[in-house]
Each structure stands twice: as C-alpha cells, then as structure tokens.
Coordinates of C-alpha atoms and ligand atoms in Angstrom, one line a residue:
M1 CA -0.2 0.0 -0.1
K2 CA 1.1 3.3 -1.3
V3 CA 1.1 6.2 1.9
Y4 CA 1.0 9.9 1.1
L5 CA 2.5 11.9 4.3
E6 CA 2.4 15.1 4.9
T7 CA 3.5 17.5 7.8
F8 CA 2.2 21.1 9.0
G9 CA 4.0 22.9 12.1
C10 CA 7.0 22.6 13.5
Q11 CA 10.6 20.3 13.9
M12 CA 8.4 17.9 16.5
N13 CA 6.3 17.4 13.9
E14 CA 9.1 16.7 11.3
L15 CA 10.8 14.5 13.4
D16 CA 7.5 12.8 14.2
S17 CA 6.9 12.1 10.3
E18 CA 10.2 10.7 9.9
L19 CA 9.8 8.3 12.6
V20 CA 6.2 6.8 11.6
R21 CA 7.4 6.6 8.1
G22 CA 10.2 4.4 9.0
H23 CA 8.0 2.6 11.2
L24 CA 5.4 2.2 8.4
H25 CA 8.3 1.5 6.2
S26 CA 9.9 -1.5 8.2
L27 CA 5.9 -3.3 7.8
G28 CA 6.3 -3.2 4.3
Y29 CA 4.4 0.3 3.2
S30 CA 6.1 2.2 0.7
F31 CA 5.4 6.2 0.2
T32 CA 4.6 8.6 -2.4
G33 CA 4.8 12.3 -2.8
D34 CA 1.4 12.5 -4.8
P35 CA -1.4 11.9 -2.7
N36 CA -3.6 11.3 -5.9
D37 CA -1.1 7.8 -5.9
A38 CA -1.7 6.8 -2.4
Q39 CA -3.8 4.3 -0.5
V40 CA -3.3 5.9 2.7
I41 CA -3.5 9.5 3.3
L42 CA -1.7 10.8 6.5
Y43 CA -1.8 14.2 7.7
N44 CA 0.2 15.0 10.6
T45 CA -1.2 18.2 11.8
C46 CA -0.6 21.3 14.1
S47 CA -2.6 23.3 16.6
V48 CA -0.7 26.0 17.8
R49 CA -2.2 28.4 15.1
E50 CA -5.3 28.6 13.6
Q51 CA -4.1 28.9 10.2
A52 CA -2.0 25.8 10.4
E53 CA -5.3 24.1 11.6
S54 CA -7.0 25.7 8.4
K55 CA -4.5 24.1 6.4
A56 CA -5.3 20.5 7.4
Y57 CA -8.8 21.2 7.4
S58 CA -9.0 22.2 3.8
R59 CA -6.6 19.2 2.8
I60 CA -9.0 16.7 4.5
G61 CA -11.9 18.5 2.6
I62 CA -10.3 17.6 -0.7
V63 CA -9.5 14.1 0.4
G64 CA -13.8 14.3 1.3
K65 CA -14.4 15.0 -2.2
R66 CA -12.2 12.1 -3.7
K67 CA -13.7 9.8 -1.0
A68 CA -17.5 11.4 -2.4
A69 CA -16.8 10.0 -5.7
G70 CA -16.0 6.3 -4.7
E71 CA -11.8 6.7 -4.2
E72 CA -11.4 4.2 -1.7
L73 CA -9.0 5.9 0.5
I74 CA -7.6 5.4 4.3
L75 CA -7.4 9.1 5.5
G76 CA -5.9 9.3 9.2
V77 CA -5.2 12.8 11.0
L78 CA -2.4 12.6 13.5
G79 CA -0.6 14.8 15.5
C80 CA -2.0 18.1 17.9
M81 CA -5.2 18.0 16.2
A82 CA -6.0 14.6 16.5
E83 CA -5.3 14.8 20.1
R84 CA -7.2 18.2 20.7
D85 CA -10.5 17.6 19.0
G86 CA -10.9 13.5 19.4
I87 CA -13.9 12.2 18.8
D88 CA -15.6 15.5 17.6
M89 CA -13.6 15.4 14.0
L90 CA -14.6 11.9 13.3
R91 CA -18.5 13.1 13.7
R92 CA -18.0 16.5 11.7
Y93 CA -15.6 14.8 9.0
P94 CA -16.8 11.2 8.5
Q95 CA -14.4 11.1 5.4
V96 CA -11.6 10.8 8.6
D97 CA -10.9 7.1 9.1
L98 CA -8.7 7.2 11.8
L99 CA -6.9 10.1 14.8
C100 CA -3.8 9.5 16.4
G101 CA -2.4 12.0 18.8
P102 CA 1.2 12.5 19.0
G103 CA 1.6 10.4 22.1
E104 CA -0.1 7.4 20.6
L105 CA 2.0 7.5 17.0
D106 CA 3.4 4.1 17.6
K107 CA 0.5 2.6 17.6
L108 CA -0.3 4.0 14.3
P109 CA 0.0 0.8 12.0
L110 CA -2.5 -1.0 14.6
L111 CA -5.1 1.5 13.5
I112 CA -4.6 1.6 9.5
D113 CA -4.7 -2.4 10.2
N114 CA -8.0 -1.9 11.9
V115 CA -9.5 0.3 9.1
R116 CA -8.0 -1.9 6.4
R117 CA -9.9 -5.2 8.0
T118 CA -13.0 -2.7 9.0
E119 CA -13.0 -4.0 12.3
R120 CA -13.6 -2.2 15.4
I121 CA -11.2 -1.8 18.4
S122 CA -13.3 -1.6 21.2
T123 CA -10.7 -1.9 24.0
S124 CA -7.6 0.5 24.4
P125 CA -4.7 -1.4 23.1
R126 CA -2.6 0.3 25.9
T127 CA -4.0 -2.0 28.4
D128 CA -1.2 -1.8 30.6
R129 CA -1.4 1.6 31.7
A130 CA -4.3 4.4 32.2
P131 CA -3.4 7.3 29.8
A132 CA -4.4 6.3 26.6
R133 CA -7.9 7.2 25.5
S134 CA -9.1 5.0 22.7
V135 CA -12.7 6.3 21.6
T136 CA -14.4 4.7 18.6
S137 CA -17.2 6.9 16.4
G138 CA -19.5 4.0 16.3
D139 CA -18.6 2.7 12.9
G140 CA -15.4 1.2 13.6
R141 CA -13.0 4.5 13.4
V142 CA -10.7 5.3 16.2
A143 CA -9.2 8.1 17.9
L144 CA -6.4 7.3 20.1
A145 CA -5.2 10.2 22.4
G146 CA -3.2 9.8 25.0
N147 CA -1.2 13.2 26.3
K148 CA -4.4 14.7 28.2
S149 CA -3.8 13.1 31.1
R150 CA -0.7 14.8 32.5
R151 CA 1.5 12.1 34.3
S152 CA 2.8 13.5 37.5
A153 CA 5.0 10.4 38.5
T154 CA 8.4 9.9 37.1
L155 CA 7.6 6.0 37.0
G156 CA 4.6 6.9 35.1
A157 CA 6.3 8.4 32.4
A158 CA 9.0 5.5 32.4
E159 CA 6.7 3.4 30.8
D160 CA 6.4 5.5 27.8
S161 CA 6.0 3.3 24.8
L162 CA 7.1 6.6 22.6
E163 CA 10.5 5.8 23.5
A164 CA 10.7 2.6 21.4
L165 CA 9.5 5.0 18.2
D166 CA 12.6 6.9 18.6
L167 CA 14.7 4.4 19.5
G168 CA 13.4 2.1 16.6
R169 CA 14.2 4.7 13.7
A170 CA 15.3 4.0 10.5
F171 CA 19.0 4.5 10.6
E172 CA 19.5 3.4 6.8
P173 CA 23.1 4.3 5.1
R174 CA 22.5 7.4 3.8
E175 CA 25.2 6.9 0.8
G176 CA 24.2 8.8 -1.7
S177 CA 21.6 9.9 -0.2
N178 CA 21.2 14.4 0.0
D179 CA 20.0 14.6 3.4
R180 CA 22.6 14.9 6.1
S181 CA 21.1 16.3 8.4
A182 CA 18.6 14.7 11.4
Y183 CA 16.5 15.7 14.2
V184 CA 16.9 13.8 17.6
R185 CA 14.3 14.3 20.2
I186 CA 15.9 14.9 23.9
T187 CA 12.6 16.3 25.5
R188 CA 9.0 15.6 24.5
G189 CA 6.2 17.8 26.3
C190 CA 6.2 21.1 27.9
N191 CA 5.9 21.9 31.9
K192 CA 5.8 26.0 30.8
F193 CA 2.4 26.5 30.3
C194 CA 2.9 30.0 28.2
T195 CA -1.0 31.2 28.7
Y196 CA -1.3 31.0 24.9
C197 CA 0.2 28.0 23.8
V198 CA -1.7 24.5 23.3
V199 CA 1.6 22.6 23.3
P200 CA 1.3 21.2 27.4
Y201 CA -2.2 20.1 26.6
T202 CA -1.5 18.6 23.1
R203 CA 1.8 17.2 24.0
G204 CA 1.8 16.7 27.6
A205 CA 4.1 16.4 30.4
E206 CA 7.5 17.3 29.7
V207 CA 9.4 13.9 30.0
H208 CA 13.6 13.9 29.1
R209 CA 15.0 11.2 27.3
P210 CA 18.1 9.2 29.0
P211 CA 21.1 10.6 27.9
D212 CA 22.3 7.5 26.6
H213 CA 19.6 7.0 24.4
I214 CA 20.5 10.2 22.8
V215 CA 24.3 9.7 22.5
E216 CA 23.5 6.2 21.1
E217 CA 21.3 7.9 18.5
C218 CA 23.4 10.5 17.5
R219 CA 26.3 8.1 17.3
R220 CA 23.7 5.5 14.9
L221 CA 22.9 8.6 12.7
A222 CA 26.6 9.5 12.3
D223 CA 27.0 5.8 11.3
S224 CA 24.1 6.1 8.6
G225 CA 26.1 9.6 7.2
V226 CA 24.4 12.2 8.7
L227 CA 26.3 14.8 9.6
E228 CA 24.4 17.9 11.3
V229 CA 22.3 16.8 14.3
T230 CA 19.7 19.1 15.7
L231 CA 18.6 18.5 19.3
I232 CA 15.1 18.9 19.6
G233 CA 12.7 20.0 23.0
Q234 CA 10.4 22.6 24.0
T235 CA 13.0 24.1 25.9
V236 CA 16.1 22.3 25.4
N237 CA 18.2 24.2 27.9
H238 CA 15.7 22.7 30.6
Y239 CA 16.9 19.2 30.1
L240 CA 17.9 17.4 33.3
Y241 CA 18.3 13.5 34.0
V242 CA 18.3 12.0 37.2
H243 CA 20.2 8.8 37.0
G244 CA 18.8 6.4 38.8
A245 CA 15.0 7.4 39.0
A246 CA 13.1 6.1 36.0
V247 CA 14.6 2.5 35.3
D248 CA 13.0 -0.9 33.9
A249 CA 12.9 -3.8 35.3
S250 CA 16.1 -5.1 33.9
G251 CA 17.6 -2.1 35.6
G252 CA 17.8 0.2 32.1
E253 CA 17.2 3.7 32.0
T254 CA 14.2 5.3 30.5
P255 CA 12.2 8.7 30.1
Q256 CA 11.5 10.6 33.4
V257 CA 9.5 13.5 33.9
G258 CA 11.2 16.4 34.4
P259 CA 12.3 17.7 37.7
G260 CA 10.7 21.3 37.6
A261 CA 12.0 24.5 37.1
A262 CA 13.3 24.7 40.8
A263 CA 16.1 22.0 39.8
F264 CA 17.5 24.8 37.3
T265 CA 18.5 27.2 40.2
R266 CA 22.1 26.4 41.8
T267 CA 20.9 25.7 44.7
G268 CA 18.1 23.0 43.3
L269 CA 20.9 21.5 41.3
D270 CA 23.2 21.2 44.5
R271 CA 20.3 20.0 46.6
L272 CA 20.3 17.2 43.7
R273 CA 23.8 16.2 43.8
S274 CA 24.2 16.9 47.7
D275 CA 21.8 14.1 47.9
G276 CA 23.7 11.6 46.2
Q277 CA 21.6 11.8 42.7
R278 CA 24.0 11.9 39.9
V279 CA 22.3 14.1 37.2
T280 CA 23.2 15.2 33.4
T281 CA 22.7 18.8 32.5
F282 CA 21.7 20.2 29.1
A283 CA 25.6 21.6 29.0
E284 CA 27.0 17.7 30.2
L285 CA 24.3 16.2 27.3
L286 CA 26.0 18.7 24.8
Y287 CA 29.8 17.8 25.7
R288 CA 29.1 14.5 25.6
I289 CA 27.3 14.2 21.9
H290 CA 30.5 16.4 21.5
E291 CA 33.3 14.3 22.1
E292 CA 31.4 10.7 22.1
V293 CA 30.2 11.2 18.3
P294 CA 33.0 13.4 16.7
E295 CA 32.0 12.8 13.0
I296 CA 28.8 14.8 13.7
K297 CA 30.2 17.8 12.4
R298 CA 27.5 20.0 13.5
L299 CA 25.3 19.9 16.6
R300 CA 22.7 22.3 17.0
F301 CA 19.9 22.8 19.3
V302 CA 15.7 24.6 19.5
T303 CA 14.2 25.8 21.1
S304 CA 16.0 27.6 24.0
Y305 CA 13.8 29.1 27.0
P306 CA 15.6 32.7 28.0
R307 CA 15.3 31.8 31.6
D308 CA 17.8 29.3 33.1
F309 CA 20.1 29.2 30.5
G310 CA 23.3 28.9 32.5
D311 CA 26.8 30.1 31.8
D312 CA 27.7 26.2 31.8
I313 CA 25.9 25.9 28.4
L314 CA 27.8 29.1 26.9
D315 CA 30.8 27.4 28.1
V316 CA 30.4 24.3 26.5
M317 CA 29.4 25.9 23.1
A318 CA 32.7 28.3 23.5
A319 CA 34.8 25.0 24.1
C320 CA 33.2 22.8 21.7
P321 CA 34.1 24.1 17.5
R322 CA 31.5 21.7 16.7
I323 CA 28.7 22.9 18.5
C324 CA 26.9 25.5 16.1
R325 CA 27.1 29.0 17.4
Y326 CA 23.4 29.6 16.8
L327 CA 20.6 30.5 19.4
H328 CA 16.9 30.4 18.7
V329 CA 15.3 31.9 22.1
P330 CA 12.2 33.1 21.8
A331 CA 11.3 36.6 24.0
Q332 CA 7.9 36.5 22.7
S333 CA 7.2 40.4 23.7
G334 CA 9.5 43.2 25.1
S335 CA 6.7 44.3 27.0
N336 CA 7.0 43.1 30.9
R337 CA 3.5 43.5 31.3
I338 CA 2.4 41.0 28.3
L339 CA 5.2 38.6 29.1
K340 CA 3.6 38.4 32.6
L341 CA 0.1 37.9 30.9
M342 CA 2.2 35.7 28.8
N343 CA 3.2 33.3 32.4
R344 CA 6.7 33.6 30.4
G345 CA 8.6 33.3 33.8
Y346 CA 10.8 36.6 32.6
T347 CA 11.4 40.1 32.5
V348 CA 12.9 42.1 29.2
E349 CA 15.9 42.8 31.7
E350 CA 16.5 39.3 32.1
Y351 CA 16.1 38.2 28.7
L352 CA 18.7 41.0 27.6
E353 CA 20.6 40.0 30.2
F354 CA 21.0 36.5 28.8
V355 CA 21.8 38.2 25.4
Q356 CA 25.1 40.1 26.7
R357 CA 25.9 37.0 28.6
A358 CA 25.8 34.8 25.2
T359 CA 27.4 37.7 22.7
R360 CA 30.0 38.3 25.3
K361 CA 30.6 34.2 25.8
L362 CA 30.0 33.7 22.1
P363 CA 31.0 36.7 20.1
D364 CA 29.6 35.1 16.5
V365 CA 26.6 33.8 18.2
C366 CA 23.7 34.3 15.7
L367 CA 20.4 34.6 17.2
A368 CA 16.9 34.2 16.4
G369 CA 13.4 34.4 18.3
D370 CA 9.7 34.3 17.9
I371 CA 7.4 37.1 19.1
I372 CA 3.8 37.2 19.1
V373 CA 1.9 40.2 18.2
G374 CA -1.5 41.7 19.5
F375 CA -1.7 39.6 22.4
P376 CA -5.0 40.6 24.4
T377 CA -4.5 44.0 25.9
E378 CA -1.4 44.9 23.9
T379 CA -1.4 48.9 24.0
D380 CA 0.8 51.0 21.4
E381 CA 3.4 51.3 24.1
D382 CA 3.4 47.4 24.8
F383 CA 4.0 47.3 21.0
E384 CA 6.7 50.0 20.8
A385 CA 8.6 47.9 23.8
T386 CA 8.9 45.0 21.4
V387 CA 10.1 47.2 18.8
Q388 CA 12.3 48.0 20.7
L389 CA 13.5 44.8 22.0
V390 CA 13.8 43.7 18.3
R391 CA 15.9 46.8 17.5
S392 CA 18.3 46.3 20.6
V393 CA 18.8 42.5 20.1
P394 CA 21.2 41.3 16.7
F395 CA 18.5 38.8 16.0
K396 CA 19.1 37.1 12.0
N397 CA 16.2 36.7 12.2
N398 CA 12.4 36.3 13.9
F399 CA 9.3 34.6 13.6
I400 CA 6.7 37.5 14.1
F401 CA 3.3 35.6 15.1
K402 CA -0.1 37.0 15.1
Y403 CA -1.7 36.4 18.1
S404 CA -4.0 32.8 17.6
P405 CA -6.9 32.3 20.4
R406 CA -6.7 28.3 21.1
P407 CA -9.5 27.2 22.4
G408 CA -8.0 24.6 25.7
T409 CA -5.6 27.5 26.3
T410 CA -5.6 29.9 29.7
A411 CA -5.4 33.0 27.6
I412 CA -8.7 32.1 25.5
D413 CA -10.7 31.7 28.8
R414 CA -9.0 34.7 31.1
Y415 CA -8.6 37.3 27.9
P416 CA -10.5 38.4 25.5
D417 CA -8.9 38.9 22.0
D418 CA -9.4 42.8 21.7
V419 CA -6.9 43.8 19.7
P420 CA -8.5 43.8 16.0
T421 CA -7.1 42.0 13.3
E422 CA -6.4 45.1 11.2
V423 CA -4.1 46.1 14.2
K424 CA -2.4 43.0 14.4
K425 CA -1.5 42.9 11.0
L426 CA -0.1 46.8 11.1
R427 CA 1.7 45.8 14.1
N428 CA 3.1 42.4 12.2
N429 CA 3.8 44.2 9.2
H430 CA 6.0 47.1 11.0
L431 CA 7.8 44.5 13.1
L432 CA 8.7 43.0 9.9
A433 CA 10.0 45.8 8.6
V434 CA 12.4 46.7 11.5
Q435 CA 13.3 42.7 11.8
S436 CA 14.1 43.6 8.3
E437 CA 16.9 46.3 8.8
V438 CA 18.1 44.7 11.7
S439 CA 18.4 41.6 9.6
T440 CA 20.2 43.4 7.1
A441 CA 22.7 45.0 9.4
V442 CA 23.3 41.2 11.0
H443 CA 24.1 39.8 7.3
R444 CA 25.7 42.7 6.7
S445 CA 28.5 42.4 9.3
W446 CA 29.6 39.3 7.9
V447 CA 31.2 40.3 4.5
G448 CA 34.7 40.4 4.5
K449 CA 34.8 37.4 6.5
T450 CA 35.3 33.5 5.8
V451 CA 33.0 31.3 7.1
E452 CA 32.5 27.5 6.6
V453 CA 29.3 26.6 4.5
L454 CA 28.0 23.3 4.8
V455 CA 26.2 22.4 0.9
E456 CA 23.2 21.9 0.8
G457 CA 23.0 21.7 -3.3
P458 CA 22.1 24.2 -6.3
S459 CA 19.9 26.9 -5.3
K460 CA 17.4 26.0 -7.3
A461 CA 16.6 23.0 -4.9
A462 CA 16.3 25.7 -2.4
A463 CA 13.1 27.2 -4.9
D464 CA 11.6 23.9 -5.3
A465 CA 11.6 23.2 -1.7
A466 CA 10.1 26.4 -0.8
E467 CA 7.2 26.5 -3.6
A468 CA 6.2 22.9 -1.9
D469 CA 6.2 24.5 1.6
A470 CA 8.7 22.2 2.3
I471 CA 11.1 23.9 4.2
D472 CA 11.3 23.9 7.9
A473 CA 12.7 26.7 10.8
R474 CA 16.4 25.2 9.8
S475 CA 16.8 25.6 6.3
T476 CA 15.7 28.6 4.5
V477 CA 12.8 29.6 6.0
S478 CA 14.8 30.0 9.2
A479 CA 16.3 33.2 7.5
V480 CA 13.4 34.8 6.6
H481 CA 11.9 37.3 9.2
G482 CA 8.5 35.1 9.5
S483 CA 5.1 35.9 10.4
T484 CA 1.9 34.5 11.2
D485 CA 2.0 34.0 7.2
Q486 CA 5.1 32.5 7.3
Q487 CA 5.3 30.6 4.2
P488 CA 3.9 33.5 2.4
A489 CA 6.7 35.6 3.2
T490 CA 9.1 33.0 2.6
R491 CA 7.8 32.8 -1.0
V492 CA 8.4 36.9 -1.3
E493 CA 11.7 36.8 0.5
L494 CA 12.8 34.0 -1.8
R495 CA 11.2 35.9 -4.9
I496 CA 12.8 39.1 -4.5
L497 CA 16.3 37.5 -3.9
G498 CA 15.6 35.8 -6.6
V499 CA 15.6 32.3 -6.0
S500 CA 11.9 31.5 -6.4
Q501 CA 11.4 30.2 -9.9
G502 CA 8.6 33.0 -9.5
A503 CA 11.5 35.7 -9.7
S504 CA 11.3 35.3 -13.4
S505 CA 8.5 36.0 -14.6
N506 CA 9.7 39.0 -16.6
G507 CA 12.1 37.0 -17.8
A508 CA 14.8 38.7 -16.0
A509 CA 18.1 36.9 -14.6
S510 CA 16.8 35.6 -11.1
S511 CA 19.4 34.3 -8.9
P512 CA 21.3 36.8 -6.5
R513 CA 24.4 35.7 -8.4
Q514 CA 22.5 36.3 -11.6
R515 CA 21.2 39.5 -10.0
G516 CA 24.8 40.5 -9.0
L517 CA 23.7 41.4 -5.8
Q518 CA 26.4 43.5 -4.0
S519 CA 27.5 44.4 -0.5
D520 CA 25.9 47.6 -0.8
G521 CA 22.5 45.9 -1.6
R522 CA 22.9 47.2 -5.5
T523 CA 22.5 44.6 -8.4
A524 CA 24.6 44.4 -11.6
P525 CA 24.6 41.7 -14.4
L526 CA 26.9 38.9 -13.9
P527 CA 27.1 35.6 -16.5
A528 CA 25.2 32.9 -15.5
G529 CA 26.7 29.9 -14.1
T530 CA 25.7 27.2 -11.2
Q531 CA 24.8 28.8 -7.9
L532 CA 25.2 26.4 -4.7
V533 CA 23.2 27.1 -1.3
G534 CA 24.2 26.2 2.0
R535 CA 24.2 27.5 5.5
T536 CA 26.8 28.9 7.8
G537 CA 27.0 26.9 11.5
G538 CA 25.2 30.1 12.4
D539 CA 22.2 29.2 10.3
L540 CA 23.1 32.1 7.9
I541 CA 21.8 30.9 4.2
T542 CA 24.8 31.2 1.6
F543 CA 24.9 31.5 -1.8
F544 CA 28.2 31.0 -4.0
D545 CA 29.3 29.9 -7.6
C546 CA 29.8 26.3 -7.7
P547 CA 34.0 26.1 -8.0
A548 CA 35.3 25.4 -11.3
G549 CA 35.8 21.4 -11.7
R550 CA 33.3 20.3 -9.4
T551 CA 29.9 19.5 -9.7
P552 CA 26.5 20.5 -7.2
E553 CA 26.8 16.7 -6.4
S554 CA 30.1 16.1 -5.9
L555 CA 29.8 19.4 -3.0
R556 CA 26.6 18.4 -1.5
G557 CA 27.2 17.4 1.9
T558 CA 30.7 18.9 2.2
V559 CA 31.8 21.9 4.1
L560 CA 33.5 24.9 1.9
P561 CA 35.4 27.9 3.0
I562 CA 33.6 30.9 1.5
L563 CA 34.3 34.4 1.3
I564 CA 31.5 36.8 2.0
T565 CA 31.6 39.2 -0.5
G566 CA 27.7 40.5 -0.5
S567 CA 24.6 40.4 1.8
A568 CA 20.6 41.2 1.8
S569 CA 18.5 41.1 4.8
L570 CA 18.3 37.1 4.3
L571 CA 21.5 35.9 3.1
L572 CA 24.9 36.0 2.4
Q573 CA 26.7 35.8 -0.8
G574 CA 30.5 34.7 -1.5
T575 CA 32.8 33.0 -3.1
A576 CA 34.6 29.6 -2.3
V577 CA 38.2 30.0 -1.0
G578 CA 40.7 27.4 -0.4
P579 CA 40.7 23.8 -0.4
Q580 CA 37.8 23.3 -2.7
G581 CA 35.0 20.5 -1.2
T582 CA 37.0 19.2 1.4
A583 CA 34.8 16.1 2.5
F584 CA 32.7 17.4 5.6
G585 CA 34.0 15.2 8.1
T586 CA 37.7 14.3 7.0
D587 CA 38.9 18.0 7.1
G588 CA 39.4 17.6 10.9
Ligands
SAM1 N1 8.6 25.9 22.9 C1 9.3 27.2 22.3 C2 9.2 28.6 23.3 O1 8.4 28.6 24.3 O2 9.5 29.2 22.8 C3 7.9 27.6 21.3 C4 7.5 26.5 20.7 S1 5.4 27.4 19.7 C5 5.5 25.4 19.3 C6 6.1 27.7 18.6 C7 6.0 29.4 18.6 O3 4.8 29.5 18.4 C8 6.0 30.0 19.7 O4 7.1 30.6 20.2 C9 5.2 31.5 19.6 O5 5.6 32.3 19.6 C10 4.1 30.8 18.6 N2 2.7 30.0 19.4 C11 2.6 29.5 20.0 N3 1.1 29.5 20.2 C12 0.9 30.5 19.4 C13 -0.6 31.6 19.9 N4 -1.5 30.9 20.3 N5 -0.9 32.4 18.6 C14 0.2 32.9 17.8 N6 1.5 32.6 18.1 C15 1.7 31.0 18.8
SF4_2 FE1 4.3 26.7 24.3 FE2 5.3 28.1 26.1 FE3 6.0 25.4 26.3 FE4 7.0 26.5 24.4 S1 7.7 27.0 26.4 S2 5.6 25.0 24.2 S3 5.3 28.5 24.3 S4 3.9 26.7 26.9

C-alpha cells in the first residue's frame, strides 16, 4: 500500500513524521509524494496557530470529495489536531478514518490495520496503563489520544512506549542521499504553560530521555552518514536527567518526567547532587555528544528558553568547535506587562541580560527568536516596547506571529482577544520591516569574513522546496523574518532575492548571483552559472558559485570555506576559497 504523509508545523512534527515513515516502511508500506497515487493519506497536524489548522482542514475537505466520488482511501489525521479534537473530528468529518495523537504514534500501524480490516477496536491497545484514550465513532473509526492526562509521577512516564518509536528509527546508510541532517528529540512535551500555547495540552508533560539513548541515537545517525544533528525539545536548556530515578525491570534507564523549574537554580541542582543523585544537565549532554560522536560535524539545538540558560551551556558551546554558534531563543514580547500575562516567567531585562552574556561568551553567535504581536490587551506602548527589543538585539531573524486564540488554553478563557485583526496586521508588518533592517545589518556584518558553509545543493533546490512549502525552520525559512503568514513571506523574500522560479516571470535574471547582489545591496548583471546554496554554522543562508571543476552533486554535504562578498537582509553571497570541497568529516 502506498502512503502519502504530509506534515504541518514544527520540527517536532517533522521528526514524528520521519519516525512514522520509518515504522510503516519497516512493515512493508511504501511512500509516494503524490496524494493522488496513495491509498493511505496521513496528515500530521499542528494546533499551535489557527492558520495551520485551517490548512489541514482544507486538505481533509479535498480528500472528502475524492472519497465521495467513490475513491477507496484511508484518511488518517495525526498529531495535535487529533489529540485536541478527538472524537469530535470523527463526527464532523466522516471522511476521516482514524485519529492518532502525538503520544500514540507507535500505535499508528495498528490503527491503519484496523481500518483496512474494517474491524472495530473496542478496547484500548494500551491495556497496561491508564492515560491512553481510545474512542470509536460507532462505525469502527478510531480516535486514539493519550497526552491529555498529564502524568505526574516519574515512573509513570517511564512506561512511555513512544521511546520505542524514537529508538526504532530507521538508520539506513545515507550513501548518495542528500539528507545529511537529522533531528534528535531530547525531551517531549512541555511544563511551562505559557497562557497562549496548546503544546502542554496536546503533547503532555515534559518527559526527558535518558542521555545514553540520545548519544546512541546520534552515534547511529552519524554511522548512517548524518553530519548535522539538531537536538529538539520545547525548552531544550531545561533538559535534566536524574540517573536512577526511572528504570525498567532490567535496570535500564527510561524516560522520566522533568524535575520542574526549581531544579534549575544553583541551589536546586546542588540539592539534587548533595542528595547523592547523579544528574546529566543539558551542558553535560551537549559535551558528551560532542566528545563521543565526533563524526557529527554540526550540533545544534532548538528551542531555548530565555530563563535558566546557564553559563555552563555557553561555556561548553565556546569550548566545543562542532557545536554551532546558533541560539533560537524566543522573547515573545518586549513588554513586561505582556510577558507576565503570557506567563513566560522572565522580564525583558532578564532576556537582555541573557543576550549580553551569550554575545560576550560567543561573540560570533547568531540569534533568532519568535515574537507574538496582538496578544490580548497589547497597547501601542507595549508594542513599541517590543519594537525596541527587536532593535536592541542583533537577531538574524525572528518569526513574528499574530496572536491566535487557541481553544483549551488559559488565555482564551481569561483574556478576550481584543486587539483588532487590522491592528495585529499593522503591528505584524511594522515589526517585519524593523526586523528586516536588523537582519540586513546582521548579515552585512559578515561581509569580508570567511565562513564554513555546509553545501545543501544547487540554489534551485531551495526554490523548489520553498514552492512546495517543504522548507522548515532549520533551512531557508529560518533566514526569513517570519510571520503568522510565514510561508508566503518566505516565498516573497526568496522571490525578491531571486531564488524562486517565480522571480523570473518577467524574464529577468533571477538568482542573487545573476542579479549580481553587491555588498551595498545594489545589483549588477553577472554571467550565468550554477549557484549553490548552503548554511553557515550560525544558520545563515549562503549562495556562491560552484567552483570550477566541481559539480553540485560532488559538493553536496561537504563544507566549503566561503569568503562573503555581499549580503541582503536574509542571505549572504560569497566565493569559495581555499581547499575546495573538502569532504565534511575528513578535514578535521
Ligand atoms: N517552546 C518554544 C518556546 O517557548 O519558545 C515555542 C514552541 S511554539 C510551538 C512556537 C511558537 O509559536 C512560539 O514561540 C510562539 O511564538 C508561537 N505561538 C504559540 N502559540 C501561539 C498562539 N496562540 N498565537 C500565536 N503564536 C503562537
Ligand atoms: Fe508553548 Fe511556552 Fe511550552 Fe513553548 S514553553 S511550548 S510556548 S507552553
């Protein structure tokens, strides 16, 4: 059976999709990139903002029409929408055959099989423990969700069968594959309860994976050809594993519920240690991966929480050359009043203190973030404070979102969504313009320097990926300032910069090189040739000409020293210098 799997939203979902793909593949399913060619259509959905949900609903509508026309298809909705809407979605959308929340993805093959056999599952497959909820629509269709019951005990989470999904990921040799980057999850869920956010409800309690599992996963990925690993968690710097607290019957370490914010104070950690507990902090985890898996040439992590980001992490970053100087640390707002309403747990002053510390210890660090505009009660003064924050921090980019009230969150119950849509739009656009100025200055500061660029391929690939909405926060999109209308912004930016095929609608030369982007931003005609694109360790997108005598294919997945000769607000342009195309991993 052929499966079409489409992913909406964040890196977490992308990793979930990769794991689901590997699991189904091992059971004999094949995959297609064309929904019209598939017998099973799966949408891995996101509930963080309404826009992502609307997109998924529109896809569900299209499949509904196909099924109404007589096509035999299985339609599954995975991820946060499945978790949040549950049986209601089955009632409202008869075309949906199965729902599977993010905490139950290991059960997906069982659910698909159930639909194929048109049998009804009357009891939860999780007979061994409480949290899973399995409900049927009455006609055999199944909604499986689990994370709404938040686990409170360390050992409760130890039974988390999702760990098997992470551990069972496909580590195929990646010889000849373009994909040299991979995500590795270090924590699941979130305990922060920012008032606007659905994640703590859809993904459940913060659960931390054992360090040995994480290091082993990195090692196996490296063995399969992966060069760049991004550790992911909602607040990665809050990773903390207390050894011996969660073990299975054979004494092996298992995932455990996060220890809570108090553990991140010096006294909290000291208390844990003086109680004789052995702990692994995030800094120690980073160091372990750096030292034990040197084949990973780039180690990054997202997303960082501005509070409790200790000097120990910055020191490890400074000492370890293969840890990227890149920090995605969302500020969300520049107003202390709004931060308080958001329950973010830090002030603007504390955020700025963190930025100062980070830039002092890592002078070449690239900073990125997220901002929400139009949070309930946000005044012009609050918004102006956010503008000031964006102006005062050298952000290479910020994803800027218009506040979107989400069912189930504290904010929707407590604060009326009183900032008019028009005002949200104006603030969004204004902040995008300010961020564009900041990004331009940040990118310009790299002109004249030589950077190491991990080659992704010909620049056309980036354009195609953007057109297919397939680019994630790690790659080209991350250079864009972002907005709630993130993808359209991406296309516009790429088009302006000539990366998108749409740019040449008037027949004009379209790549940055063809446009002859200069350090002062003016353009000049240059002869045509092959443009390559890659990223620096700080995640700055860099375009450059393919060096003479080399092919784009031979350079993909290699690191090249690139002298930066020009810049725009979102990208760098340069020329390959020095040893050209040193295989990443053999150049020490
Ligand atoms: N855990 C990360 C953190 O705390 O920074 C963020 C994860 S969240 C899935 C990604 C971003 O979506 C947030 O940083 C926030 O800017 C945005 N976001 C979340 N809920 C939102 C909402 N209700 N409306 C608008 N933006 C929202
Ligand atoms: Fe959501 Fe806040 Fe958790 Fe991030 S830290 S996932 S914004 S609740």
